[in-house]
Structures are given as structure tokens and as C-alpha cells.
Amino acid sequence: MGGAAQYPRVRRSAPKVRTGCGTCRLRRVKCDEGRPSCNRCIKFGVECDGYRPPPKPWPEPKPAQKREILPNPQQTQTAMRSGMALPSSGALANSPFSSIEEHQYFELFCVRTGYDIFPTFDSGCTRLRLLESCHFNPAIRHAIVALGALDKTAEMVQSFEKMSLTPVERDAAANVHHQNALRQYVKAVKYMAADAAEKKLDLRTMLLTCLLILAFESWTGNMDLAVNQVHAGIRLIQEWKENYRNDEDKYTRLSPAPYVVEDDLVQIFCRLAVQHSFFADGHSPELHAVLGMEGPRFTRSMPDKFEDIFEAGKYYNGIIRRGVYLITTQSAYLGTDDKEDSDIWRWGIKEQEEIQSAVWRFNKAFEPVLQTVADGPQKHYALFIQLSMAIGYIGLSTHLSIDESIHDQYNPVYKRVVFLAKAVMKEMPATSKTRPSNFCFDTRVIVPLWVVGLKCREPTIRKEAINFLLEHPRREGIWDSVFAGKVLQWAMQVEEEFMVDGHVPTWARIAGVKWSAAELGAKRAVLVCLQRVSGESEVKVRREKRISW
């Protein structure tokens, strides 16, 4: 994986700034303190609150029962120009929304955005909890409205030809929705800050808040802030689960108390932790620990035959968590000084054999489901499981080897991974004919194709994986496909400088690539790797490149 190489991090360090503008302090980002408005706020497209204490939270909208929200002529014209359908007056009569636009974006989230961005395995429970929270939590309500506005922005940009708009009209309409998204997000952040100061939020609400911040920041390209939300959510889950440490049965469950936080919500953060383990930002003990909390108990309870795709999905996720926990343990704690007869080495071998056996058992139990799976979302989920299990099995089988040439024997599997990734994208459930989905919380194709581009040295397969990432821009959780493709292009160039007869020699292969996460929000990064100088020497040199995307 990308984080396997051992060399110092490249990370910017700077003193914390506590005198920035109110908006930057609320977003917890560094402020450049420009006057009269800071450059970060100008670039982000929001009004700078100035250099004073953050303003008090905005008052709650008055109860909708006391007044009817009816569209006025100006609102009607704006909505028609921007391609938004007007809701009926009855739809707004008893709603918590203060304007017709808020209601429109919320409706869009309900019918499309909420289905696109949540993981394939989600039963709908998390989405339902979010919508329920809108009635009494203004932070969640404004964040959902902001995501609906972002979705509308994406639609306007991608479908302007079908809407008979000129490029100028398209950009103007899209900009309106984008500015609305930013304004709603700033409102949400202010309410979140006020709730946090009063410490009145329950655990479920705090986790839902983390997800919404992650979604907005990731969708708008602020990947460093999105990563912070993964860490924040995992810390909350760990602290909560520690209360059940003396109850082994509850402690080793995904959620020790589903009536407090549902399995699906914990599952989303566990999947984000899996994503992070492939993200070259250094080892994270907290994310590593949450993957190992469940232990082997769950996978050992796997039946001989699955009843349906959803039962298969539960055990698939359990196997993936257990496998990634093993791989990250090896990367972080198994060094060159550990002998093959050491305790940690023996544990690694035993765990590897058990998980490999679980994979074979899973495939056998999954076969009847594959034969009867229906077209549509279930077929997409089945392809996604096959894709993840294939790339996971390679990682599991190769992680104890320091010889990069071991990956050559898996070239047929890497070829199948690329095929399955394309099939997953082709079968992606579409809630809109005008705008293909290009963001979701969960990993779907980016991480599997990342592994192919990094570890498969067969030129045709490798280039096919990289080109697919670059030609199909999308964001999955904390991953950006274009960024991943750019990193892999450089890794391939570094190795293929020394290609002989179409083959990359073992000594020229790099173990991984690291980058400066502090610059991801600005869409630029410094890439770093270590490479041996020749086949006759063990000396390694540092290779470095600055990229933007």
C-alpha cells in the first residue's frame, strides 16, 4: 500500500493562528488575516466575518405554522431561469425552511443526492436519521440544503447543452447554486460551533455532523479538512466503545448499543478508516484500532450459504476490516528487525491464513447469491463486492513480502480488477439521467484502481487503470480520482525510466508514494518516494515532484 515505505513525512508546520477572521476560525482553517477581507474567504466565495469574535448563532427560523411561505414573482422567475421546480404552497406550509430555495434544495437531497452519496451497503437508516434531524437541528438542516445546492450546481455544469443554455448562462446559473451552497454551509458551521460550545449534542448527532462536513469539504475539493472529519468521527466512536470494554460480547460488535448509534453509521466510519489506510498520510493509531475492535468473532460466524446480497455484504465488510487491520499492523509494527519466529510474525502468519480461509468460505457462500441477484442496485452491489474482495485478496497475500516482484504473479487478477471496476461504474444506479453521480462517502473504484496503478507493473493493465481514473473524475470519501491518477502517472514514470524489454526490474520498483497532505485543499502536493540507485546497490535516493490538478 502507499504508506508502506519508510521515510520521513513531508508536512508543513506552522503555529496555530487564533486571531483570524470569524469565518476561518469557525471552519478551523488557517486565516491569512488579509484586510478588509481575508484571501481564504474570498477564494472560498463567502463573506468574511472580519476580525472580531465569532457572531452569535443565527436565530432559529420562526415556526412555519405562524406564516405561509408563498413564492413571490421574483422567486418564481429565479427558479424558472435556474431550472428548479417550484414546490406547492402546501409543501412549504408546515416546513422548517425559511425560503423557497431551501425547500427546493432539500427536496433534491431527498430524491437524489441522499441516494447518490451514501454507501452501496447502506440500508437507508443513516439517510432517514439525517432527514428526521432536519426538523429539530438547524445545523444538519442547513448542511443538507447545502449539499442539495452543490448537487444542483453539478447538474447545471454537466447538462447545460441539454437545457439549451449557452456557456455564459450555464455559468451564471451554476454560480447562483454554488453561492447558495456556500451560504447554507456557513450557516450550518455556525450552528455546529454553537452546539459544540454548549455540549448539548448526542453521539449520533455528532457523527452525522462529521459526515455532512466531510461530504461538503470533500465534494468541494478540501480533502485535508475531509480527512480531519474521519479522524474526529473515529475518535468519538472509540471513546464511546471504551465504555463497553468489560463486556466482551458488546465490545466486539460493530455497534455495542445499536439503539444509541446504528450499525450502518459505525460501518460508514469503518469504511472511511479503510480508505484512510491506503491514503499516504502516515499511520493513524486511532483508525487502526477501530478496525481491530471487532476481532475474528464475526467472520468466524459466517454461514455456509448467504440468504441474500445484504447478508453477504455484512460478512464482506467484516472480512475487509479484519484484512486491513492485519495489513496496517504489519506496515506500522512489523519492522525489518522482527524475526520470522517472533510473536508478532507468528500472529501475522496465523491471521493471514485464517482470513484467506474466510475469503474462500465467503466466495462459496456468495455463489448462490450471484446466480440469482436482480439487475439494478443489487447487481451493482454484487459487482462491487467482487471487486473489493479481489483487490483485498491480493493485498492480503502479498503484504508480508518485501519483494515487489511478487505482484507479477497476480497480473491476471489485476486485469480482472480493472474489468470489474469498469463494470461497477457501468452498473452504477442512476437517480438522474442528466447528471451522473460523481461523489459518494464510500470507496467504489478509486482505491482498487489505485492499488493496480501502484503495484501492477504490466504496462497495458497499469495504464488502463490510471487512464480510467483520469478520464472519469469523481470523489469517493477522502479520495479524488484525478489526484490518484496524477500520483500514479508519476510513480509509473519513475519506475519505467529503468524499464528493460518492457519489464520494470525489481530493484527499480518503489514500495509506495507519500505526499504533503497540508496542500491537498489547494489541489497541489509534493510527491516523495525512495528508489534504489541500481541493481548492484542497496542505497536509495529520494525522488520528488510537485504536482497540481
Coordinates of C-alpha atoms in Angstrom, one line a residue:
M1 CA 0.0 0.0 0.0
G2 CA 1.0 3.6 -0.4
G3 CA 2.1 4.0 3.2
A4 CA 4.5 1.1 3.4
A5 CA 7.7 2.9 2.5
Q6 CA 9.7 4.1 5.5
Y7 CA 10.9 7.7 5.2
P8 CA 10.1 11.0 6.9
R9 CA 6.8 12.7 6.3
V10 CA 6.8 15.9 4.2
R11 CA 4.4 18.1 6.1
R12 CA 4.1 21.8 6.5
S13 CA 4.2 23.1 10.1
A14 CA 3.0 26.4 11.2
P15 CA 1.9 28.0 14.5
K16 CA -1.8 28.0 15.2
V17 CA -3.5 31.3 14.4
R18 CA -6.1 32.4 16.9
T19 CA -6.5 35.9 15.6
G20 CA -8.0 35.1 12.2
C21 CA -11.4 36.2 10.9
G22 CA -14.6 34.8 12.4
T23 CA -15.4 32.6 9.3
C24 CA -11.9 30.9 9.2
R25 CA -12.0 30.3 12.9
L26 CA -15.4 28.6 12.6
R27 CA -14.1 26.4 9.8
R28 CA -10.9 25.7 11.7
V29 CA -8.6 26.7 8.9
K30 CA -5.6 29.0 8.8
C31 CA -6.5 32.6 8.1
D32 CA -4.1 34.9 6.2
E33 CA -5.6 37.9 8.0
G34 CA -5.9 40.0 4.9
R35 CA -7.7 43.3 5.2
P36 CA -10.5 44.2 4.9
S37 CA -11.4 40.6 3.9
C38 CA -9.0 37.6 4.1
N39 CA -8.0 35.9 0.8
R40 CA -9.1 32.5 2.0
C41 CA -12.7 33.7 2.4
I42 CA -12.6 35.5 -1.0
K43 CA -11.3 32.3 -2.6
F44 CA -13.9 30.2 -0.9
G45 CA -16.6 32.6 -2.1
V46 CA -18.1 33.6 1.3
E47 CA -18.4 36.8 3.2
C48 CA -15.6 37.3 5.6
D49 CA -16.9 37.9 9.1
G50 CA -14.0 40.3 9.9
Y51 CA -11.6 40.3 12.8
R52 CA -13.9 40.1 15.8
P53 CA -15.2 37.3 18.0
P54 CA -17.5 34.9 16.0
P55 CA -21.0 36.2 15.9
K56 CA -23.7 34.7 18.0
P57 CA -25.6 31.8 16.3
W58 CA -28.3 33.0 13.9
P59 CA -31.8 32.8 15.5
E60 CA -34.0 29.8 14.7
P61 CA -36.5 30.5 11.9
K62 CA -39.9 31.2 13.2
P63 CA -42.3 28.2 13.3
A64 CA -43.7 27.7 9.8
Q65 CA -47.3 27.3 11.3
K66 CA -47.3 31.1 12.0
R67 CA -46.8 32.1 8.4
E68 CA -47.1 30.6 5.0
I69 CA -44.1 30.7 2.7
L70 CA -45.5 31.5 -0.7
P71 CA -43.4 32.1 -3.9
N72 CA -43.3 35.7 -5.0
P73 CA -42.9 36.7 -8.6
Q74 CA -39.2 37.4 -8.3
Q75 CA -38.5 34.0 -6.7
T76 CA -40.6 32.3 -9.4
Q77 CA -38.6 33.9 -12.2
T78 CA -35.3 33.0 -10.5
A79 CA -36.4 29.4 -10.1
M80 CA -37.5 29.0 -13.7
R81 CA -34.3 30.5 -15.0
S82 CA -32.2 28.2 -12.9
G83 CA -34.1 25.0 -13.8
M84 CA -35.5 24.4 -10.3
A85 CA -39.1 23.2 -10.0
L86 CA -41.3 25.3 -7.7
P87 CA -42.9 23.4 -4.8
S88 CA -46.6 24.0 -4.0
S89 CA -47.6 26.3 -1.2
G90 CA -48.8 23.3 0.8
A91 CA -45.4 21.7 0.7
L92 CA -44.0 24.8 2.5
A93 CA -46.8 25.5 4.9
N94 CA -45.6 23.4 7.8
S95 CA -41.9 23.1 6.9
P96 CA -38.9 24.4 8.9
F97 CA -37.5 26.1 5.8
S98 CA -37.3 29.9 5.7
S99 CA -37.3 30.2 1.9
I100 CA -38.5 28.5 -1.3
E101 CA -34.9 27.8 -2.4
E102 CA -34.1 26.0 0.9
H103 CA -37.1 23.7 0.3
Q104 CA -36.1 23.0 -3.3
Y105 CA -32.5 22.0 -2.4
F106 CA -33.9 19.8 0.5
E107 CA -36.3 18.1 -1.9
L108 CA -33.4 17.4 -4.3
F109 CA -31.4 15.9 -1.5
C110 CA -34.3 13.7 -0.6
V111 CA -34.9 12.3 -4.1
R112 CA -31.4 12.2 -5.5
T113 CA -28.4 13.5 -3.6
G114 CA -29.0 11.4 -0.5
Y115 CA -29.1 8.2 -2.6
D116 CA -26.0 9.0 -4.6
I117 CA -23.6 9.9 -1.8
F118 CA -24.3 7.1 0.7
P119 CA -22.5 3.8 0.5
T120 CA -23.8 0.9 -1.6
F121 CA -24.4 -1.2 1.6
D122 CA -26.4 1.5 3.4
S123 CA -29.9 0.2 4.3
G124 CA -31.3 3.8 4.3
C125 CA -31.2 4.1 8.1
T126 CA -28.5 6.8 8.2
R127 CA -30.2 8.8 5.4
L128 CA -33.5 8.5 7.4
R129 CA -31.8 9.8 10.6
L130 CA -30.5 12.8 8.8
L131 CA -33.8 13.7 7.4
E132 CA -35.5 13.3 10.8
S133 CA -32.9 15.5 12.4
C134 CA -33.8 18.4 10.0
H135 CA -36.9 19.1 11.9
F136 CA -35.1 20.0 15.1
N137 CA -31.4 20.5 14.3
P138 CA -30.7 23.6 12.2
A139 CA -27.1 22.7 11.6
I140 CA -28.0 19.4 9.9
R141 CA -30.8 21.1 8.0
H142 CA -28.6 23.8 6.6
A143 CA -25.8 21.3 5.7
I144 CA -28.3 19.1 3.8
V145 CA -29.6 22.1 2.0
A146 CA -26.0 23.0 1.1
L147 CA -25.4 19.5 -0.3
G148 CA -28.6 19.8 -2.4
A149 CA -27.3 23.1 -3.8
L150 CA -23.9 21.5 -4.6
D151 CA -25.7 18.7 -6.4
K152 CA -27.7 21.3 -8.4
T153 CA -24.5 23.1 -9.3
A154 CA -23.0 19.9 -10.6
E155 CA -26.1 19.2 -12.7
M156 CA -26.1 22.7 -14.3
V157 CA -22.4 22.4 -15.2
Q158 CA -22.7 18.9 -16.8
S159 CA -26.1 19.2 -18.5
F160 CA -26.2 22.8 -19.9
E161 CA -26.3 21.6 -23.6
K162 CA -29.5 19.6 -22.9
M163 CA -31.0 22.5 -21.1
S164 CA -30.4 24.8 -24.2
L165 CA -28.3 27.2 -22.2
T166 CA -25.2 29.0 -23.5
P167 CA -21.9 28.6 -21.6
V168 CA -22.4 32.1 -20.1
E169 CA -26.0 31.3 -19.0
R170 CA -24.8 28.0 -17.6
D171 CA -22.0 29.5 -15.6
A172 CA -24.3 32.2 -14.2
A173 CA -27.0 29.7 -13.2
A174 CA -24.4 27.3 -11.7
N175 CA -22.8 30.1 -9.8
V176 CA -26.1 31.0 -8.2
H177 CA -26.5 27.5 -6.8
H178 CA -22.9 27.3 -5.8
Q179 CA -23.1 30.6 -3.8
N180 CA -26.3 29.3 -2.2
A181 CA -24.4 26.2 -1.2
L182 CA -21.6 28.2 0.4
R183 CA -24.1 30.4 2.3
Q184 CA -26.0 27.5 3.6
Y185 CA -22.8 25.7 4.7
V186 CA -21.6 28.8 6.6
K187 CA -24.9 28.8 8.5
A188 CA -24.5 25.1 9.3
V189 CA -21.0 25.6 10.6
K190 CA -22.1 28.5 12.9
Y191 CA -24.9 26.3 14.4
M192 CA -22.4 23.4 14.8
A193 CA -20.0 25.7 16.6
A194 CA -22.7 26.9 18.9
D195 CA -23.9 23.3 19.7
A196 CA -20.3 22.2 20.4
A197 CA -19.8 25.1 22.8
E198 CA -22.9 24.2 24.7
K199 CA -22.0 20.5 24.6
K200 CA -25.7 19.5 24.0
L201 CA -25.3 17.0 21.2
D202 CA -25.7 13.3 21.5
L203 CA -23.2 10.9 19.9
R204 CA -25.4 10.0 16.8
T205 CA -25.9 13.7 16.0
M206 CA -22.1 14.4 16.3
L207 CA -21.3 11.6 13.9
L208 CA -23.9 12.7 11.4
T209 CA -22.5 16.2 11.7
C210 CA -19.0 14.8 10.9
L211 CA -20.4 13.0 7.8
L212 CA -22.0 16.2 6.5
I213 CA -18.9 18.3 6.9
L214 CA -16.8 15.5 5.3
A215 CA -19.3 15.4 2.4
F216 CA -19.2 19.1 1.7
E217 CA -15.5 19.6 2.1
S218 CA -14.7 16.5 0.0
W219 CA -17.1 17.4 -2.7
T220 CA -15.7 20.9 -3.0
G221 CA -12.1 19.6 -3.0
N222 CA -10.9 20.4 0.5
M223 CA -9.5 16.9 1.1
D224 CA -7.4 17.8 4.1
L225 CA -10.4 19.1 6.0
A226 CA -12.4 15.9 5.0
V227 CA -9.6 13.7 6.4
N228 CA -9.9 15.6 9.7
Q229 CA -13.6 14.6 9.9
V230 CA -12.7 11.0 9.5
H231 CA -10.4 11.2 12.5
A232 CA -12.9 13.2 14.5
G233 CA -15.7 10.6 13.9
I234 CA -13.4 7.6 14.7
R235 CA -12.2 9.2 18.0
L236 CA -15.9 9.7 19.0
I237 CA -16.7 6.0 18.3
Q238 CA -13.6 4.8 20.1
E239 CA -14.3 6.8 23.2
W240 CA -17.9 5.5 23.3
K241 CA -16.9 1.9 22.8
E242 CA -14.4 2.1 25.7
N243 CA -17.4 2.2 28.0
Y244 CA -18.2 -1.4 27.0
R245 CA -14.6 -2.8 27.3
N246 CA -15.6 -5.0 30.2
D247 CA -18.4 -6.6 28.2
E248 CA -16.6 -8.6 25.5
D249 CA -19.8 -9.5 23.6
K250 CA -20.8 -5.9 23.2
Y251 CA -17.3 -4.5 22.8
T252 CA -16.5 -6.8 19.8
R253 CA -19.7 -5.9 18.0
L254 CA -19.7 -3.2 15.3
S255 CA -22.1 -1.1 17.5
P256 CA -22.2 -2.2 21.1
A257 CA -25.6 -0.4 21.5
P258 CA -27.5 0.0 18.2
Y259 CA -30.2 1.9 20.0
V260 CA -27.6 4.7 20.6
V261 CA -25.8 4.5 17.2
E262 CA -26.8 2.1 14.5
D263 CA -24.5 -0.4 12.8
D264 CA -24.8 1.4 9.5
L265 CA -23.4 4.6 10.8
V266 CA -20.5 2.9 12.5
Q267 CA -20.0 0.9 9.3
I268 CA -19.6 4.1 7.3
F269 CA -16.8 5.3 9.5
C270 CA -15.1 1.9 9.5
R271 CA -15.2 2.0 5.7
L272 CA -13.7 5.5 5.8
A273 CA -10.9 4.1 8.1
V274 CA -10.2 1.5 5.4
Q275 CA -9.9 4.3 2.8
H276 CA -7.5 6.2 5.0
S277 CA -5.3 3.1 5.4
F278 CA -4.5 3.5 1.7
F279 CA -4.0 7.2 2.0
A280 CA -0.3 8.2 2.2
D281 CA -0.7 10.4 5.3
G282 CA 1.2 8.2 7.7
H283 CA 0.0 5.6 10.1
S284 CA -3.0 6.5 12.3
P285 CA -3.2 4.5 15.5
E286 CA -6.8 5.5 16.2
L287 CA -8.1 4.4 12.8
H288 CA -6.0 1.2 13.0
A289 CA -7.5 0.4 16.4
V290 CA -11.1 0.8 15.4
L291 CA -10.6 -1.7 12.6
G292 CA -9.4 -4.3 15.1
M293 CA -12.1 -3.8 17.8
E294 CA -14.4 -6.4 16.3
G295 CA -11.8 -9.1 16.2
P296 CA -12.3 -12.5 14.4
R297 CA -15.5 -13.4 16.2
F298 CA -17.8 -12.0 13.5
T299 CA -16.1 -13.6 10.5
R300 CA -15.9 -17.0 12.2
S301 CA -19.8 -16.9 12.5
M302 CA -20.2 -16.8 8.7
P303 CA -22.8 -19.2 7.4
D304 CA -22.2 -21.8 4.6
K305 CA -24.8 -20.0 2.4
F306 CA -25.9 -16.4 2.3
E307 CA -29.7 -15.7 2.3
D308 CA -29.3 -12.5 0.2
I309 CA -26.9 -9.8 -1.0
F310 CA -27.3 -7.8 2.2
E311 CA -26.2 -10.7 4.5
A312 CA -23.3 -11.2 2.2
G313 CA -22.4 -7.5 2.4
K314 CA -22.2 -7.7 6.2
Y315 CA -19.6 -10.5 6.1
Y316 CA -17.8 -8.9 3.2
N317 CA -17.3 -5.8 5.3
G318 CA -16.2 -7.8 8.3
I319 CA -13.5 -9.6 6.2
I320 CA -12.3 -6.4 4.7
R321 CA -12.0 -4.7 8.2
R322 CA -10.1 -7.7 9.5
G323 CA -7.8 -7.9 6.5
V324 CA -6.9 -4.2 6.5
Y325 CA -6.3 -4.3 10.3
L326 CA -3.7 -7.1 9.6
I327 CA -2.1 -5.2 6.7
T328 CA -1.9 -1.9 8.7
T329 CA -0.5 -3.8 11.7
Q330 CA 2.3 -5.2 9.5
S331 CA 3.0 -1.8 8.0
A332 CA 3.2 0.0 11.3
Y333 CA 4.6 -2.5 13.8
L334 CA 6.4 -5.3 11.8
G335 CA 9.9 -3.9 11.1
T336 CA 13.0 -5.3 9.5
D337 CA 14.3 -6.3 12.9
D338 CA 11.4 -8.6 13.6
K339 CA 12.4 -12.2 13.1
E340 CA 10.2 -14.8 11.5
D341 CA 9.9 -16.6 14.8
S342 CA 8.8 -13.5 16.7
D343 CA 5.4 -13.3 18.3
I344 CA 4.1 -10.6 16.0
W345 CA 5.3 -12.5 12.9
R346 CA 3.7 -15.7 14.1
W347 CA 0.5 -13.8 14.8
G348 CA 0.6 -12.3 11.3
I349 CA 1.0 -15.6 9.6
K350 CA -1.8 -17.2 11.6
E351 CA -4.1 -14.3 10.9
Q352 CA -3.3 -14.3 7.2
E353 CA -4.1 -18.0 6.9
E354 CA -7.4 -17.5 8.8
I355 CA -8.5 -14.6 6.6
Q356 CA -7.6 -16.4 3.4
S357 CA -9.7 -19.3 4.5
A358 CA -12.5 -16.9 5.3
V359 CA -12.3 -15.4 1.8
W360 CA -12.7 -18.9 0.2
R361 CA -15.6 -19.6 2.5
F362 CA -17.2 -16.3 1.6
N363 CA -16.8 -17.0 -2.2
K364 CA -18.5 -20.4 -1.8
A365 CA -21.4 -18.9 0.3
F366 CA -21.7 -16.0 -2.2
E367 CA -22.0 -18.1 -5.3
P368 CA -25.8 -18.9 -5.0
V369 CA -26.5 -15.1 -4.5
L370 CA -24.6 -14.2 -7.6
Q371 CA -26.7 -16.6 -9.6
T372 CA -30.0 -15.1 -8.5
V373 CA -29.1 -11.4 -8.0
A374 CA -31.5 -9.0 -9.6
D375 CA -30.5 -6.3 -12.1
G376 CA -30.2 -2.7 -10.7
P377 CA -28.7 -1.7 -7.3
Q378 CA -28.3 -5.3 -6.2
K379 CA -26.2 -6.2 -9.3
H380 CA -24.1 -3.1 -8.7
Y381 CA -23.5 -4.1 -5.1
A382 CA -22.6 -7.7 -6.1
L383 CA -20.0 -6.4 -8.6
F384 CA -18.7 -4.0 -6.0
I385 CA -18.2 -6.9 -3.5
Q386 CA -16.4 -9.0 -6.1
L387 CA -14.1 -6.0 -7.0
S388 CA -13.2 -5.3 -3.4
M389 CA -12.6 -9.0 -2.5
A390 CA -10.3 -9.4 -5.5
I391 CA -8.1 -6.5 -4.7
G392 CA -8.3 -7.3 -1.0
Y393 CA -7.1 -10.9 -1.5
I394 CA -4.0 -9.6 -3.4
G395 CA -3.1 -7.3 -0.6
L396 CA -3.6 -10.0 2.0
S397 CA -1.5 -12.5 0.1
T398 CA 1.4 -10.1 -0.6
H399 CA 1.7 -7.9 2.5
L400 CA 4.3 -9.9 4.3
S401 CA 6.7 -9.9 1.3
I402 CA 9.2 -7.1 0.8
D403 CA 9.9 -8.3 -2.8
E404 CA 7.8 -6.1 -5.1
S405 CA 8.1 -8.8 -7.9
I406 CA 5.6 -10.9 -6.0
H407 CA 2.9 -8.8 -7.6
D408 CA 3.8 -10.1 -11.1
Q409 CA 2.1 -13.4 -10.5
Y410 CA -1.2 -11.6 -9.8
N411 CA -1.3 -9.8 -13.2
P412 CA -4.4 -11.8 -14.3
V413 CA -6.2 -10.8 -11.1
Y414 CA -5.2 -7.1 -11.6
K415 CA -6.7 -7.3 -15.1
R416 CA -9.9 -8.7 -13.7
V417 CA -9.9 -5.8 -11.1
V418 CA -9.9 -3.2 -13.9
F419 CA -12.7 -5.1 -15.7
L420 CA -14.8 -5.2 -12.5
A421 CA -14.1 -1.5 -11.8
K422 CA -15.5 -0.6 -15.2
A423 CA -18.5 -2.9 -14.7
V424 CA -19.2 -1.2 -11.3
M425 CA -19.2 2.2 -12.9
K426 CA -21.4 1.0 -15.8
E427 CA -24.0 -0.5 -13.4
M428 CA -23.9 2.5 -11.0
P429 CA -27.5 3.2 -10.0
A430 CA -28.6 6.5 -11.6
T431 CA -31.1 8.7 -9.9
S432 CA -30.7 11.3 -12.6
K433 CA -30.5 11.0 -16.4
T434 CA -28.9 14.4 -16.7
R435 CA -26.2 14.2 -14.1
P436 CA -24.1 11.0 -13.4
S437 CA -23.1 10.6 -9.8
N438 CA -19.6 11.7 -9.1
F439 CA -19.4 11.7 -5.3
C440 CA -20.1 9.3 -2.5
F441 CA -18.9 8.5 1.0
D442 CA -17.7 5.0 0.2
T443 CA -14.9 3.6 -1.8
R444 CA -16.1 2.1 -5.1
V445 CA -13.5 2.1 -7.8
I446 CA -10.7 4.6 -6.8
V447 CA -8.9 2.6 -4.2
P448 CA -8.9 -0.7 -6.2
L449 CA -7.6 1.1 -9.3
W450 CA -5.0 2.9 -7.1
V451 CA -3.6 -0.4 -6.0
V452 CA -3.5 -1.7 -9.6
G453 CA -1.7 1.5 -10.8
L454 CA 0.8 1.3 -7.9
K455 CA 1.6 -2.5 -7.7
C456 CA 0.9 -3.9 -11.2
R457 CA 3.9 -3.4 -13.5
E458 CA 2.4 -4.9 -16.6
P459 CA 2.3 -1.7 -18.8
T460 CA -1.1 -2.3 -20.5
I461 CA -3.0 -3.1 -17.4
R462 CA -1.4 -0.3 -15.4
K463 CA -2.0 2.4 -18.0
E464 CA -5.6 1.2 -18.4
A465 CA -6.2 1.6 -14.6
I466 CA -4.6 5.1 -14.5
N467 CA -6.3 6.4 -17.6
F468 CA -9.7 5.3 -16.2
L469 CA -9.1 7.3 -13.0
L470 CA -8.2 10.4 -15.0
E471 CA -10.9 10.1 -17.6
H472 CA -13.7 9.6 -15.1
P473 CA -13.4 12.4 -12.5
R474 CA -15.1 11.6 -9.2
R475 CA -14.6 11.8 -5.5
E476 CA -15.1 8.9 -3.1
G477 CA -14.8 9.8 0.6
I478 CA -11.3 11.3 1.0
W479 CA -10.1 10.2 -2.4
D480 CA -10.1 12.2 -5.6
S481 CA -9.7 10.1 -8.8
V482 CA -7.8 12.8 -10.8
F483 CA -5.3 13.3 -7.9
A484 CA -4.9 9.5 -7.6
G485 CA -4.3 9.2 -11.4
K486 CA -1.7 12.0 -11.3
V487 CA 0.2 10.4 -8.5
L488 CA 0.2 7.0 -10.3
Q489 CA 1.4 8.6 -13.5
W490 CA 4.4 9.9 -11.7
A491 CA 5.1 6.6 -10.0
M492 CA 4.9 4.8 -13.3
Q493 CA 7.3 7.3 -14.9
V494 CA 9.8 6.9 -12.0
E495 CA 9.9 3.1 -12.4
E496 CA 9.7 2.9 -16.2
E497 CA 12.8 5.1 -16.6
F498 CA 14.7 1.9 -16.0
M499 CA 12.4 -0.5 -18.0
V500 CA 14.2 -3.2 -19.9
D501 CA 12.4 -5.0 -22.7
G502 CA 9.0 -3.9 -21.4
H503 CA 9.8 -5.1 -17.8
V504 CA 10.5 -3.0 -14.8
P505 CA 13.4 -4.6 -12.9
T506 CA 12.8 -5.5 -9.3
W507 CA 15.4 -3.1 -7.9
A508 CA 13.8 0.0 -9.7
R509 CA 10.3 -0.7 -8.1
I510 CA 9.1 1.7 -5.4
A511 CA 7.2 0.5 -2.4
G512 CA 4.9 3.5 -2.2
V513 CA 4.4 7.2 -2.6
K514 CA 3.9 9.8 0.1
W515 CA 2.7 13.4 -0.3
S516 CA 2.2 16.6 1.7
A517 CA -1.4 16.4 2.9
A518 CA -1.3 20.0 4.0
E519 CA -1.6 21.2 0.4
L520 CA -4.4 19.0 -0.8
G521 CA -7.0 21.6 -0.3
A522 CA -5.2 23.9 -2.7
K523 CA -5.0 21.0 -5.3
R524 CA -1.3 20.7 -5.2
A525 CA 1.1 18.4 -3.5
V526 CA 4.7 17.4 -3.2
L527 CA 5.2 13.7 -4.1
V528 CA 8.0 11.7 -2.5
C529 CA 9.3 8.2 -2.9
L530 CA 12.5 6.2 -2.3
Q531 CA 14.2 4.2 -5.1
R532 CA 17.4 2.2 -5.3
V533 CA 20.1 3.6 -7.4
S534 CA 20.9 0.4 -9.2
G535 CA 20.6 -3.4 -9.1
E536 CA 24.1 -3.7 -7.5
S537 CA 23.5 -1.2 -4.7
E538 CA 21.1 -1.1 -1.7
V539 CA 21.4 2.6 -1.5
K540 CA 18.2 4.5 -2.0
V541 CA 17.7 8.0 -3.3
R542 CA 14.8 10.4 -2.7
R543 CA 12.7 11.2 -5.7
E544 CA 10.4 14.2 -5.5
K545 CA 7.9 16.0 -7.7
R546 CA 5.4 18.8 -7.3
I547 CA 2.0 18.3 -9.0
S548 CA -1.3 20.1 -9.3
W549 CA -4.7 19.0 -10.6

